XYZ file of C-alpha atoms in Angstrom:
640
model
C -39.243 27.752 0.290
C -42.084 25.461 1.942
C -42.278 26.790 5.615
C -42.148 24.622 8.890
C -44.137 21.118 8.436
C -47.593 21.325 10.212
C -47.208 20.193 13.846
C -50.416 18.041 13.833
C -48.714 15.869 10.813
C -45.224 16.012 12.347
C -47.502 13.716 15.187
C -49.430 11.903 12.567
C -46.213 10.410 11.122
C -44.565 9.951 14.761
C -47.858 7.807 15.441
C -47.964 5.853 11.829
C -44.568 4.345 12.087
C -43.404 2.567 14.722
C -40.478 2.762 16.257
C -39.704 -0.861 16.474
C -40.204 -1.246 12.503
C -38.289 1.425 11.485
C -34.869 0.890 14.004
C -35.224 -2.966 12.730
C -34.379 -1.823 9.226
C -31.041 -1.502 10.822
C -29.954 -4.001 13.130
C -31.536 -7.437 14.987
C -33.994 -6.424 17.548
C -34.620 -9.174 20.571
C -37.020 -9.285 23.249
C -35.717 -7.685 26.160
C -38.307 -8.243 28.902
C -40.477 -5.877 29.858
C -42.068 -4.988 26.328
C -38.980 -3.787 25.491
C -36.926 -4.730 22.670
C -32.822 -4.705 22.633
C -30.153 -5.192 19.987
C -26.310 -3.805 19.403
C -26.055 -0.416 19.191
C -25.723 1.545 15.648
C -23.968 4.404 16.751
C -20.894 2.579 19.055
C -19.333 -0.304 18.806
C -20.396 -2.886 21.460
C -20.257 -6.948 21.721
C -23.178 -7.095 24.308
C -26.383 -5.516 23.286
C -27.305 -2.241 25.485
C -29.349 -0.882 22.641
C -33.121 -0.366 23.820
C -36.321 -0.070 21.522
C -39.785 0.834 23.736
C -42.409 0.732 21.315
C -45.021 1.565 23.467
C -43.482 4.431 24.577
C -42.041 5.072 20.824
C -38.405 6.013 22.385
C -35.093 4.430 22.216
C -32.575 4.195 24.697
C -28.309 2.976 24.093
C -27.036 2.393 27.665
C -23.792 2.571 26.795
C -23.415 5.776 25.024
C -26.252 7.514 25.798
C -27.982 8.111 22.312
C -31.823 7.916 22.806
C -35.111 9.723 21.316
C -38.019 9.041 19.077
C -38.374 7.746 15.568
C -37.606 10.904 14.140
C -34.543 10.783 16.664
C -33.335 7.859 15.567
C -33.661 8.265 11.841
C -32.037 12.097 11.823
C -29.064 10.170 13.631
C -28.242 7.203 11.675
C -29.229 8.656 8.318
C -27.602 12.148 9.133
C -30.607 13.855 7.996
C -32.077 17.253 9.198
C -35.695 17.131 11.100
C -37.417 18.295 7.975
C -35.889 15.624 6.101
C -36.613 12.904 8.592
C -39.888 13.715 8.624
C -40.382 13.718 5.002
C -38.579 10.424 4.610
C -41.370 8.457 7.217
C -44.574 10.437 5.470
C -43.678 9.131 2.422
C -43.322 5.549 3.742
C -46.733 6.225 5.732
C -48.291 7.444 2.259
C -48.840 10.650 4.283
C -49.595 14.304 2.376
C -47.132 17.137 4.543
C -48.920 19.935 4.951
C -46.437 23.147 5.524
C -47.563 26.595 7.499
C -46.532 29.017 4.851
C -46.502 26.361 1.407
C -49.433 24.400 2.013
C -49.590 20.891 1.065
C -46.129 19.337 -0.460
C -45.870 19.489 -3.925
C -43.429 18.930 -6.671
C -40.037 19.662 -5.632
C -40.157 22.168 -3.248
C -38.535 22.089 0.159
C -37.443 18.551 -0.067
C -34.194 17.684 1.847
C -30.814 17.211 -0.385
C -30.885 13.548 1.009
C -34.338 12.890 0.032
C -34.585 14.010 -3.304
C -31.053 12.372 -4.146
C -32.457 9.466 -3.059
C -35.280 10.265 -5.296
C -33.148 10.736 -8.028
C -32.000 6.931 -7.300
C -35.160 5.063 -7.084
C -36.414 6.778 -10.522
C -32.752 6.088 -12.648
C -33.404 2.681 -11.173
C -36.845 2.635 -12.905
C -35.345 4.267 -16.048
C -32.580 1.284 -16.498
C -34.843 -1.461 -16.082
C -37.318 -0.497 -18.468
C -34.071 0.517 -20.784
C -33.158 -3.626 -20.512
C -36.048 -4.211 -22.591
C -35.081 -2.163 -25.431
C -33.408 -3.223 -28.770
C -30.292 -1.897 -27.805
C -29.527 -4.171 -24.703
C -29.680 -7.585 -26.192
C -26.108 -7.898 -25.458
C -26.827 -7.106 -21.577
C -29.830 -9.218 -22.333
C -27.189 -12.103 -23.696
C -24.831 -11.429 -21.021
C -26.706 -12.648 -18.318
C -28.174 -15.570 -20.234
C -24.711 -16.721 -20.955
C -24.516 -16.529 -16.746
C -27.350 -18.538 -16.275
C -30.030 -15.092 -15.415
C -33.382 -15.570 -16.691
C -35.707 -12.335 -17.350
C -37.214 -13.130 -13.961
C -33.941 -13.058 -12.334
C -33.081 -9.918 -13.730
C -36.465 -9.083 -12.314
C -35.666 -9.971 -9.127
C -32.544 -8.204 -8.718
C -33.866 -4.787 -10.821
C -30.713 -5.202 -13.703
C -31.067 -2.805 -15.764
C -29.228 -1.100 -18.574
C -27.529 2.402 -19.410
C -28.560 3.449 -23.214
C -24.942 4.177 -24.896
C -25.697 7.910 -25.928
C -24.473 10.895 -23.944
C -27.753 12.052 -21.892
C -30.614 9.505 -21.974
C -31.005 9.962 -18.206
C -30.024 13.660 -17.589
C -32.991 14.081 -19.866
C -35.302 11.657 -18.763
C -34.524 13.027 -14.797
C -34.738 16.871 -15.787
C -38.457 15.928 -16.886
C -38.708 14.471 -13.787
C -38.237 17.923 -12.240
C -34.347 17.364 -11.128
C -31.712 19.867 -11.719
C -28.333 19.731 -13.100
C -26.981 20.523 -9.724
C -28.692 17.425 -8.081
C -27.903 15.491 -10.762
C -24.254 16.128 -10.608
C -24.410 15.386 -7.063
C -25.878 12.428 -7.106
C -22.959 11.312 -9.205
C -25.788 9.686 -11.702
C -24.540 12.830 -14.162
C -21.359 14.370 -14.488
C -19.910 17.579 -16.342
C -19.037 17.500 -20.142
C -15.970 19.432 -21.882
C -18.977 21.674 -23.133
C -20.217 22.138 -19.086
C -23.113 20.705 -19.809
C -23.943 17.360 -17.636
C -24.346 14.209 -19.453
C -24.554 10.539 -18.477
C -21.633 8.907 -15.945
C -23.015 5.349 -16.829
C -23.303 4.868 -20.845
C -23.977 1.077 -22.417
C -23.688 -0.755 -19.556
C -25.061 -3.418 -17.358
C -26.680 -1.875 -14.451
C -26.928 -3.106 -10.750
C -28.979 -0.707 -8.227
C -27.057 -0.765 -4.880
C -29.100 -0.210 -1.892
C -28.642 0.473 1.374
C -29.838 -2.316 4.521
C -33.394 -0.085 4.359
C -33.766 -0.704 0.657
C -33.126 2.760 -0.651
C -30.987 2.939 -3.771
C -27.760 4.676 -3.121
C -25.507 3.884 -5.748
C -25.155 1.903 -9.104
C -22.459 -0.668 -10.550
C -22.172 -0.626 -14.047
C -20.500 -3.524 -15.726
C -18.747 -2.988 -19.302
C -20.366 -4.890 -21.918
C -18.658 -3.608 -25.347
C -14.711 -3.488 -26.594
C -14.688 -0.026 -27.654
C -16.127 0.992 -23.962
C -12.779 2.286 -22.856
C -13.630 2.488 -19.070
C -12.821 0.027 -16.333
C -14.691 -3.087 -16.538
C -16.756 -2.059 -13.589
C -17.701 1.480 -12.838
C -19.043 2.364 -9.488
C -21.157 5.500 -8.184
C -18.673 7.837 -6.986
C -18.142 9.232 -3.368
C -21.979 11.328 -2.757
C -23.518 12.279 0.087
C -25.929 9.324 0.198
C -23.338 6.848 -0.833
C -20.214 5.650 0.655
C -18.496 2.545 -0.800
C -17.119 1.522 2.692
C -20.347 1.445 3.878
C -22.516 -0.492 1.974
C -22.946 -4.360 0.842
C -24.300 -5.150 -2.241
C -27.175 -7.354 -1.666
C -27.731 -6.578 2.243
C -31.493 -5.002 1.597
C -32.606 -9.039 0.137
C -29.882 -10.924 3.000
C -30.876 -8.883 6.175
C -33.524 -11.176 7.509
C -32.176 -14.180 6.266
C -28.540 -13.340 7.873
C -30.651 -12.233 11.064
C -32.352 -15.788 11.228
C -30.075 -17.809 10.390
C -27.179 -16.157 12.215
C -25.515 -16.519 9.151
C -23.686 -14.048 6.645
C -21.838 -15.643 3.497
C -19.579 -12.733 1.463
C -18.718 -13.228 -2.328
C -16.788 -11.326 -4.689
C -19.428 -9.915 -6.953
C -22.623 -8.664 -8.100
C -23.217 -12.059 -10.518
C -21.984 -14.176 -7.327
C -24.987 -12.501 -5.158
C -27.115 -13.630 -7.621
C -26.094 -16.900 -8.108
C -25.979 -17.453 -4.379
C -29.219 -16.181 -4.210
C -31.251 -18.287 -7.018
C -29.032 -21.066 -5.813
C -30.770 -21.289 -2.082
C -27.880 -19.300 -0.280
C -29.847 -15.987 0.605
C -27.379 -14.676 2.987
C -25.135 -13.578 0.495
C -24.068 -10.258 0.675
C -20.928 -8.444 -1.694
C -18.935 -5.412 -1.268
C -18.881 -2.308 -4.020
C -15.386 -1.794 -5.477
C -13.706 -2.090 -2.436
C -12.045 -4.624 0.328
C -14.018 -5.896 3.157
C -13.516 -3.581 6.091
C -14.545 -2.366 9.435
C -17.308 -0.599 8.666
C -18.773 -3.360 6.652
C -18.345 -5.757 9.792
C -20.248 -3.190 11.927
C -23.635 -3.468 9.372
C -23.015 -7.329 9.839
C -22.366 -7.591 13.726
C -26.068 -5.486 14.062
C -27.678 -8.389 12.212
C -25.946 -11.125 13.899
C -25.986 -9.768 17.245
C -22.471 -11.182 17.899
C -23.782 -14.456 19.646
C -22.126 -17.773 19.917
C -23.577 -19.236 16.901
C -23.428 -16.402 14.555
C -21.007 -17.467 11.480
C -19.465 -15.042 8.225
C -18.185 -17.149 5.564
C -15.792 -15.495 2.758
C -15.690 -17.161 -0.675
C -12.892 -16.505 -2.659
C -11.176 -17.709 -5.826
C -8.357 -20.386 -5.392
C -5.874 -18.506 -6.995
C -3.051 -16.544 -5.257
C -5.102 -12.801 -5.024
C -8.107 -14.968 -3.705
C -5.592 -16.499 -0.861
C -4.123 -13.109 -0.105
C -8.119 -11.475 -0.072
C -9.096 -14.495 2.712
C -6.036 -13.542 4.775
C -6.761 -10.171 4.497
C -9.968 -10.800 5.904
C -8.480 -13.107 8.865
C -6.898 -10.040 9.667
C -10.348 -8.575 10.726
C -11.641 -12.204 12.619
C -10.807 -10.639 15.737
C -13.346 -7.687 15.232
C -16.169 -10.684 14.747
C -17.547 -12.174 17.580
C -18.970 -14.866 14.941
C -17.248 -17.486 14.214
C -15.451 -17.037 10.690
C -14.596 -19.117 7.751
C -13.806 -19.567 4.196
C -14.779 -21.850 1.235
C -12.653 -21.828 -1.554
C -14.296 -22.322 -5.006
C -13.105 -25.101 -6.907
C -10.857 -24.878 -10.349
C -10.511 -20.950 -9.672
C -14.857 -20.334 -10.602
C -16.461 -17.935 -8.893
C -19.973 -18.769 -7.219
C -21.548 -17.521 -10.736
C -19.372 -20.061 -12.615
C -20.017 -22.705 -10.281
C -23.620 -22.865 -10.874
C -23.545 -22.496 -14.653
C -21.463 -25.397 -15.050
C -22.346 -27.326 -11.581
C -25.789 -26.016 -10.981
C -27.522 -25.078 -7.659
C -26.451 -27.651 -5.673
C -22.398 -26.955 -6.051
C -23.577 -23.652 -4.757
C -24.498 -24.707 -1.630
C -22.102 -27.215 -1.203
C -19.473 -24.671 -1.272
C -20.964 -23.134 1.531
C -21.483 -25.847 3.602
C -17.759 -27.141 2.702
C -16.564 -24.417 4.406
C -13.163 -24.431 6.878
C -12.488 -22.177 9.645
C -10.856 -18.969 8.229
C -8.080 -19.555 11.546
C -7.241 -22.661 9.971
C -6.608 -21.658 6.298
C -4.578 -18.682 8.020
C -2.538 -21.887 9.865
C -2.073 -23.798 6.692
C -1.350 -21.024 4.611
C 1.773 -20.054 7.366
C 3.251 -23.673 8.079
C 3.319 -23.835 3.699
C 5.686 -21.151 4.090
C 8.490 -22.909 5.935
C 11.105 -25.597 5.321
C 9.687 -28.335 8.225
C 12.720 -30.683 6.983
C 14.717 -29.015 9.232
C 14.091 -27.478 12.981
C 14.770 -23.976 12.185
C 11.925 -24.059 9.970
C 9.875 -25.825 12.459
C 10.631 -23.494 15.014
C 9.622 -20.120 12.126
C 6.618 -22.062 11.583
C 5.454 -22.120 15.029
C 6.349 -19.238 16.358
C 3.944 -17.674 13.721
C 1.759 -20.054 13.718
C 1.162 -20.335 17.535
C -0.120 -16.644 17.698
C -3.138 -17.491 15.497
C -4.169 -20.323 17.146
C -3.854 -18.189 20.102
C -6.974 -15.984 18.884
C -9.014 -18.142 18.711
C -11.855 -17.473 20.739
C -13.295 -20.745 21.963
C -10.955 -22.391 24.190
C -11.977 -25.767 23.229
C -11.180 -25.368 19.648
C -7.969 -23.659 20.432
C -6.694 -26.703 21.844
C -7.910 -29.090 19.506
C -5.954 -26.331 16.767
C -2.982 -26.736 18.768
C -3.147 -30.106 18.538
C -3.595 -29.965 14.631
C -0.763 -27.250 14.657
C 1.770 -29.946 15.878
C 0.666 -32.335 13.732
C 1.308 -30.220 10.506
C 4.764 -29.165 12.340
C 5.657 -33.192 12.616
C 5.940 -32.102 16.421
C 5.447 -35.686 18.500
C 4.906 -33.671 22.040
C 1.584 -32.122 20.844
C 1.505 -30.912 24.461
C 4.388 -28.748 24.170
C 2.346 -26.787 21.478
C -0.603 -26.858 23.551
C 1.272 -25.046 26.009
C 2.839 -22.718 23.699
C -0.335 -21.550 22.498
C -1.636 -21.450 26.002
C 1.214 -19.039 26.834
C 0.786 -17.011 23.611
C -2.952 -16.601 24.481
C -2.183 -15.236 28.001
C -0.003 -12.878 26.748
C -2.259 -11.927 23.708
C -5.024 -11.330 27.118
C -2.430 -9.381 29.226
C -1.643 -6.908 26.098
C -4.697 -5.850 25.970
C -5.976 -9.225 23.498
C -4.725 -6.991 20.236
C -1.333 -7.232 19.382
C -0.626 -6.745 15.381
C 0.080 -10.321 14.886
C -1.554 -12.623 12.993
C -0.337 -14.171 9.685
C 1.709 -11.558 7.904
C 1.575 -9.274 11.367
C 4.100 -6.941 12.566
C 4.808 -8.147 15.905
C 7.961 -10.218 16.210
C 7.500 -13.207 18.875
C 8.534 -13.093 22.248
C 12.320 -13.862 22.931
C 13.447 -17.551 22.940
C 14.597 -19.782 25.346
C 15.043 -23.277 25.632
C 14.539 -25.532 22.304
C 12.838 -28.732 22.008
C 13.265 -30.780 18.864
C 14.742 -27.850 17.113
C 11.436 -25.568 17.976
C 12.315 -22.606 20.294
C 10.150 -22.095 23.406
C 9.739 -18.334 24.850
C 11.713 -17.440 27.394
C 9.558 -15.768 30.562
C 9.222 -12.131 30.661
C 10.411 -9.867 33.262
C 10.395 -6.265 33.941
C 7.489 -3.561 33.647
C 5.417 -4.972 30.729
C 4.672 -7.900 28.907
C 7.794 -9.289 27.305
C 9.718 -6.468 28.321
C 12.970 -7.375 29.885
C 14.945 -4.167 30.985
C 17.826 -6.202 32.089
C 18.130 -7.188 28.495
C 20.555 -5.137 26.662
C 18.788 -5.067 23.732
C 15.894 -3.967 25.526
C 17.384 -1.345 26.970
C 18.800 0.092 24.052
C 15.214 0.089 21.854
C 13.248 1.543 24.774
C 15.474 4.614 24.479
C 15.687 4.539 20.914
C 12.120 5.201 20.934
C 11.623 7.151 23.693
C 14.653 10.020 21.129
C 11.804 8.905 18.151
C 8.982 9.903 20.496
C 10.533 12.863 22.094
C 13.087 14.241 20.196
C 12.541 13.281 16.458
C 14.945 15.645 14.763
C 18.011 13.861 16.505
C 17.181 10.401 14.949
C 15.612 11.536 11.726
C 15.359 10.163 8.840
C 17.816 7.080 10.241
C 15.133 5.622 12.596
C 12.505 5.423 9.425
C 14.596 2.991 7.809
C 14.461 0.903 10.593
C 12.103 -2.292 10.274
C 9.846 -3.406 12.969
C 11.624 -6.569 13.585
C 14.672 -4.776 14.671
C 12.507 -4.341 18.275
C 12.737 -7.844 19.721
C 9.994 -6.739 22.497
C 7.032 -6.998 20.562
C 5.225 -4.015 22.510
C 8.701 -1.912 21.473
C 7.762 -3.185 17.788
C 3.971 -2.352 18.398
C 5.532 1.120 19.112
C 7.413 1.382 16.047
C 4.622 0.648 13.797
C 2.566 3.126 15.397
C 5.556 5.772 14.532
C 6.033 4.302 10.964
C 1.895 4.808 10.556
C 2.044 7.956 11.830
C 3.538 9.349 8.997
C 7.236 8.678 10.692
C 9.817 10.649 12.240
C 10.865 12.586 9.333
C 7.001 14.082 9.083
C 7.276 15.138 12.744
C 5.408 18.241 13.538
C 2.795 19.992 15.924
C 0.400 16.982 15.313
C 3.048 14.231 15.229
C 2.498 12.901 19.104
C -0.847 12.733 18.593
C -0.961 10.987 15.613
C 1.105 8.161 16.945
C -1.146 7.729 19.954
C -4.374 7.766 17.212
C -2.586 4.881 15.564
C -1.953 2.887 18.135
C -3.740 -0.592 17.631
C -5.146 -0.606 21.056
C -5.192 0.960 24.914
C -2.212 -1.198 26.116
C 0.171 0.479 22.926
C -1.332 3.672 23.565
C -0.623 3.853 27.200
C 2.984 2.536 26.486
C 3.324 5.344 23.688
C 2.278 7.764 26.365
C 4.833 6.269 28.870
C 7.644 6.425 26.320
C 6.550 10.155 25.915
C 7.203 11.450 29.027
C 9.608 9.018 30.718
C 12.989 11.029 31.097
C 15.738 9.903 28.641
C 18.849 8.117 30.218
C 20.408 11.834 30.204
C 19.543 15.399 30.863
C 21.252 17.015 27.857
C 21.217 14.741 24.416
C 22.174 15.559 21.155
C 23.208 14.241 17.611
C 25.583 12.060 19.370
C 23.770 10.731 21.674
C 21.223 9.483 19.411
C 23.287 8.228 16.877
C 24.774 5.643 19.699
C 20.989 4.187 20.042
C 20.607 3.982 16.625
C 24.035 1.997 16.291
C 22.878 -0.497 19.183
C 19.802 -0.811 18.196
C 20.831 -1.483 14.325
C 23.896 -3.660 15.696
C 21.963 -6.290 17.753
C 19.958 -6.695 14.940
C 22.873 -7.798 12.816
C 24.766 -9.643 15.473
C 21.172 -11.775 15.867
C 20.907 -12.337 11.825
C 25.131 -13.245 11.697
C 24.440 -15.736 14.700
C 21.247 -17.077 12.577
C 23.301 -17.341 9.399
C 26.560 -19.325 11.441
C 24.278 -21.697 12.430
C 22.314 -22.259 9.105
C 25.567 -22.899 7.412
C 26.593 -25.351 10.129
C 23.507 -27.723 9.181
C 23.886 -26.941 5.374
C 26.105 -29.731 3.305
C 28.398 -27.803 1.429
C 28.588 -30.085 -1.570
C 24.844 -30.853 -2.095
C 23.988 -27.436 -1.145
C 26.496 -25.681 -2.815
C 24.614 -22.937 -3.977
C 23.189 -22.002 -0.696
C 26.081 -22.368 1.122
C 27.893 -19.628 -1.433
C 24.657 -17.173 -0.932
C 25.321 -17.376 3.132
C 28.737 -17.046 2.950
C 28.077 -13.982 0.817
C 25.250 -12.448 3.158
C 27.581 -13.299 5.988
C 30.004 -10.919 4.203
C 28.406 -8.294 3.624
C 26.683 -8.243 7.224
C 30.289 -9.251 9.098
C 31.508 -5.669 6.682
C 29.276 -3.618 7.940
C 29.149 -4.559 11.578
C 32.543 -3.594 11.463
C 31.845 0.003 9.949
C 28.953 0.657 12.232
C 31.807 -0.222 15.161
C 34.287 1.806 13.649
C 32.478 4.841 12.497
C 29.349 4.803 14.842
C 26.426 6.599 13.448
C 28.411 7.910 10.452
C 28.470 3.964 9.432
C 24.385 3.707 9.380
């Protein structure tokens, strides 16, 4: 074991690597005045920069979360390194040879931290794979790249490599570099075989090195090349101490400076798409690694984009059903960006790599420039699902689309989009839609601007009142909170049932778990119902049940309502299964009655001769619901 690192060497490392140079590898820094720099804190979520760096003092401090220290403290905290690991990493960058009090100069692998060792193993593996791409065996890999428009220079720029088809080529190579079998298994570069000896994880595949934001190789993406390879098309490094797929973006090391400079990021779907975009001049392109674009990826981009008013994130997706689904999934995270989000749909189902090959670099650039705001895409998708020939279809489309438009941050764009929505729906009175959207936005602000809503969202719309051209407008809410009216029988029943589900879950289990979110007409109650579901439901209630419900609540407003319902007394001091059954039945009956009314309204509008099949379907559903409602009224909870 190496001993304590010499104090003079530690000081030399601190002095040799400027703190602003280290921090700027992880986030964008801007002038804060007085010789200081500022950026978005990497240690907690924030929308305005409170993280400051003082190059002259070699210190950083966040006025939001109070994190602070010197260069070594920063590296230790952000990369979860020990003190010695942080010193060793910065010493390697600065070319400083460290001395250990009990072990002399560093030599070989003695005393090196785990993370440092795993990163070094990946660095050596990347070099090995690059060299193997020139071998005769790798001709199939070179042909794969050439067929997609990537020459030798492109492969070299992205350091694409090849893993030999044998069992342990890389394993033997890394052993020769001093790495132990334990390190190779831990790194994910090797895996145990049936014989108990490590073998290569990647064999006979094209290899892309996956780097973290600092440029260190932390994993690999491997593409199948041969028909006799029974593995998946793409095989990625498993989760390791240095690789978390939800926290890495392929190409971020190459794109980060241009992303910070232009305040724009382009999110594509694969390694070859990133390559194609960069070679076509779209050098802000990045991709996820075997997982959907999520919250941790957003945090990485926010630190680079600085959430300024002109920042933009552009998603590219294929125009097929899967691509549209991915786009809508991305829209659900839209509110986590301060940046504007857009979508660029590739023509003919081609990805950017195929587009470049077929039509050239200009077509890829044109794809990005032809982007559409993501909220507009979501709005059109919603409207397309409704029958706009009938007032009920227009009403339903407005109910679903208005909250989407209301979420637009820019008030001017929100207004223009409301007018655009009116045109899509065929509503001549544009101001009606504009007022409806404004009301939704106001309602969202009152709730904390964080309901589950959105396309395919879980929160039902506010209760309906007056109608215009068949389009329903929400009635003003009254009572203890937004859209809650305890004079409303439905709201009263829903509230008591939720209190039972939180305070006495055993009395409503398992029936409550079968109730849909849409059976709760008040949006705040619908959000609480969703939280109960995400916490495992009443049937899984245990000691941690209430804490789980609070934890999964989507925002502080819903969390406060959950707490309120947890402590508010039930309407009776003594409750039992009979009492609980009354409210299970009441909520279900109200939902059944609402559906019966909807169907009766629909059947009136139908032409029995021209739409005989639909007429029969509605009559059948009506009969089933009426029988169910009669059973509930006669049998109570036993009829559920």
